[in-house]
Amino acid sequence: MDESGGRPLYSCRNCRNPVALHAYLESKKFKAKSGEAYMFRQAMNVVVGAKEVRQLMTGDYAIAKIFCRTCGDEMGWTYLTAFDARQKYKEGKYILEKAKILKEY
Ligand SMILES: [Zn+2]
């Protein structure tokens, strides 16, 4: 991938570290504690936390929180395993909370 041509992108609202490319945005229909959240095929410059098993509205998942690599702010989570077959498409995807990101052009 051409690293200079990746705009628009989303950056950490706190420190402007780029965390996801708009090209990898898959869905805006997710919900987090803070409100709306977006699902991306790929994220960058984030640190993945410890695996946790969570009961969410759509089923049980193994997830890991993701944090900004620069400022350490919690940005959302990634799906490691979906235990419901219908939710398998979420595996390996990243959820970023809208309240934590800024769109940059
Ligand atoms: Zn940050």
mmCIF file of C-alpha atoms and ligand atoms in Angstrom:
data_model
loop_
_atom_site.group_PDB
_atom_site.id
_atom_site.type_symbol
_atom_site.label_atom_id
_atom_site.label_comp_id
_atom_site.label_asym_id
_atom_site.label_seq_id
_atom_site.Cartn_x
_atom_site.Cartn_y
_atom_site.Cartn_z
ATOM 1 C CA MET A 1 0.000 0.000 0.000
ATOM 2 C CA ASP A 2 1.108 3.536 -0.762
ATOM 3 C CA GLU A 3 1.541 5.182 2.617
ATOM 4 C CA SER A 4 1.366 8.702 1.260
ATOM 5 C CA GLY A 5 -1.937 8.227 -0.540
ATOM 6 C CA GLY A 6 -4.146 6.967 2.244
ATOM 7 C CA ARG A 7 -6.531 9.873 2.746
ATOM 8 C CA PRO A 8 -9.129 10.463 3.963
ATOM 9 C CA LEU A 9 -8.310 8.756 7.218
ATOM 10 C CA TYR A 10 -9.400 8.662 10.816
ATOM 11 C CA SER A 11 -7.081 9.754 13.582
ATOM 12 C CA CYS A 12 -7.115 9.631 17.371
ATOM 13 C CA ARG A 13 -9.148 12.605 18.586
ATOM 14 C CA ASN A 14 -6.744 13.040 21.468
ATOM 15 C CA CYS A 15 -3.341 13.048 19.712
ATOM 16 C CA ARG A 16 -4.062 12.925 15.926
ATOM 17 C CA ASN A 17 -2.264 9.592 15.479
ATOM 18 C CA PRO A 18 -3.718 8.022 12.266
ATOM 19 C CA VAL A 19 -5.589 4.859 13.256
ATOM 20 C CA ALA A 20 -7.630 3.801 10.201
ATOM 21 C CA LEU A 21 -8.031 4.562 6.515
ATOM 22 C CA HIS A 22 -11.422 5.542 5.179
ATOM 23 C CA ALA A 23 -10.875 2.969 2.415
ATOM 24 C CA TYR A 24 -11.146 0.221 5.059
ATOM 25 C CA LEU A 25 -14.400 1.468 6.577
ATOM 26 C CA GLU A 26 -17.021 -1.285 6.339
ATOM 27 C CA SER A 27 -19.945 -0.164 8.455
ATOM 28 C CA LYS A 28 -21.124 2.779 10.512
ATOM 29 C CA LYS A 29 -23.902 0.795 12.169
ATOM 30 C CA PHE A 30 -22.169 -0.215 15.363
ATOM 31 C CA LYS A 31 -22.846 0.838 18.927
ATOM 32 C CA ALA A 32 -20.396 1.363 21.760
ATOM 33 C CA LYS A 33 -20.819 2.631 25.294
ATOM 34 C CA SER A 34 -19.954 6.129 24.082
ATOM 35 C CA GLY A 35 -22.477 5.976 21.215
ATOM 36 C CA GLU A 36 -21.891 5.291 17.526
ATOM 37 C CA ALA A 37 -18.956 3.219 16.380
ATOM 38 C CA TYR A 38 -17.509 2.258 13.001
ATOM 39 C CA MET A 39 -16.216 -1.105 11.808
ATOM 40 C CA PHE A 40 -12.978 -1.221 9.791
ATOM 41 C CA ARG A 41 -11.307 -4.095 7.930
ATOM 42 C CA GLN A 42 -7.976 -2.899 9.213
ATOM 43 C CA ALA A 43 -6.589 -0.469 11.789
ATOM 44 C CA MET A 44 -3.073 0.867 12.281
ATOM 45 C CA ASN A 45 -0.927 2.391 15.004
ATOM 46 C CA VAL A 46 -2.996 0.729 17.712
ATOM 47 C CA VAL A 47 -2.080 -1.622 20.533
ATOM 48 C CA VAL A 48 -4.260 -4.699 21.028
ATOM 49 C CA GLY A 49 -5.021 -5.543 24.677
ATOM 50 C CA ALA A 50 -5.701 -8.857 26.409
ATOM 51 C CA LYS A 51 -8.278 -11.314 25.103
ATOM 52 C CA GLU A 52 -11.638 -11.126 26.901
ATOM 53 C CA VAL A 53 -14.814 -13.140 26.430
ATOM 54 C CA ARG A 54 -17.846 -10.863 26.204
ATOM 55 C CA GLN A 55 -21.573 -11.369 25.920
ATOM 56 C CA LEU A 56 -22.762 -8.722 23.459
ATOM 57 C CA MET A 57 -26.226 -8.090 22.044
ATOM 58 C CA THR A 58 -25.567 -10.269 18.993
ATOM 59 C CA GLY A 59 -23.883 -13.175 20.813
ATOM 60 C CA ASP A 60 -20.726 -14.259 22.573
ATOM 61 C CA TYR A 61 -17.329 -13.117 21.352
ATOM 62 C CA ALA A 62 -13.691 -13.170 22.250
ATOM 63 C CA ILE A 63 -12.594 -9.577 21.828
ATOM 64 C CA ALA A 64 -9.611 -7.426 22.726
ATOM 65 C CA LYS A 65 -9.680 -3.726 23.470
ATOM 66 C CA ILE A 66 -7.605 -1.521 21.214
ATOM 67 C CA PHE A 67 -5.649 1.498 22.368
ATOM 68 C CA CYS A 68 -3.929 4.363 20.574
ATOM 69 C CA ARG A 69 -0.252 3.502 20.237
ATOM 70 C CA THR A 70 0.778 7.101 20.866
ATOM 71 C CA CYS A 71 -1.387 8.333 23.766
ATOM 72 C CA GLY A 72 -2.788 5.054 25.116
ATOM 73 C CA ASP A 73 -6.429 6.166 24.896
ATOM 74 C CA GLU A 74 -8.940 3.339 24.502
ATOM 75 C CA MET A 75 -10.332 3.492 20.961
ATOM 76 C CA GLY A 76 -12.636 0.480 20.698
ATOM 77 C CA TRP A 77 -12.115 -3.242 20.238
ATOM 78 C CA THR A 78 -11.317 -5.996 17.760
ATOM 79 C CA TYR A 79 -13.218 -9.270 17.340
ATOM 80 C CA LEU A 80 -10.921 -12.260 17.786
ATOM 81 C CA THR A 81 -13.559 -15.017 17.682
ATOM 82 C CA ALA A 82 -17.314 -14.947 17.105
ATOM 83 C CA PHE A 83 -18.942 -18.009 18.643
ATOM 84 C CA ASP A 84 -22.110 -17.573 16.567
ATOM 85 C CA ALA A 85 -21.622 -18.693 12.949
ATOM 86 C CA ARG A 86 -23.664 -15.756 11.618
ATOM 87 C CA GLN A 87 -21.260 -13.292 13.233
ATOM 88 C CA LYS A 88 -18.033 -14.830 11.871
ATOM 89 C CA TYR A 89 -17.629 -11.998 9.360
ATOM 90 C CA LYS A 90 -16.655 -9.742 12.258
ATOM 91 C CA GLU A 91 -13.550 -11.763 13.124
ATOM 92 C CA GLY A 92 -10.386 -9.789 12.613
ATOM 93 C CA LYS A 93 -12.300 -6.518 12.187
ATOM 94 C CA TYR A 94 -11.832 -3.397 14.265
ATOM 95 C CA ILE A 95 -14.465 -1.258 15.955
ATOM 96 C CA LEU A 96 -13.489 2.355 16.555
ATOM 97 C CA GLU A 97 -15.732 4.554 18.651
ATOM 98 C CA LYS A 98 -16.839 7.653 16.779
ATOM 99 C CA ALA A 99 -16.323 9.765 19.903
ATOM 100 C CA LYS A 100 -12.614 8.788 19.887
ATOM 101 C CA ILE A 101 -11.749 9.508 16.259
ATOM 102 C CA LEU A 102 -11.560 12.452 13.877
ATOM 103 C CA LYS A 103 -11.900 12.289 10.103
ATOM 104 C CA GLU A 104 -9.006 13.949 8.295
ATOM 105 C CA TYR A 105 -8.761 14.860 4.623
HETATM 106 ZN ZN ZN B 1 -3.944 9.018 20.648
#
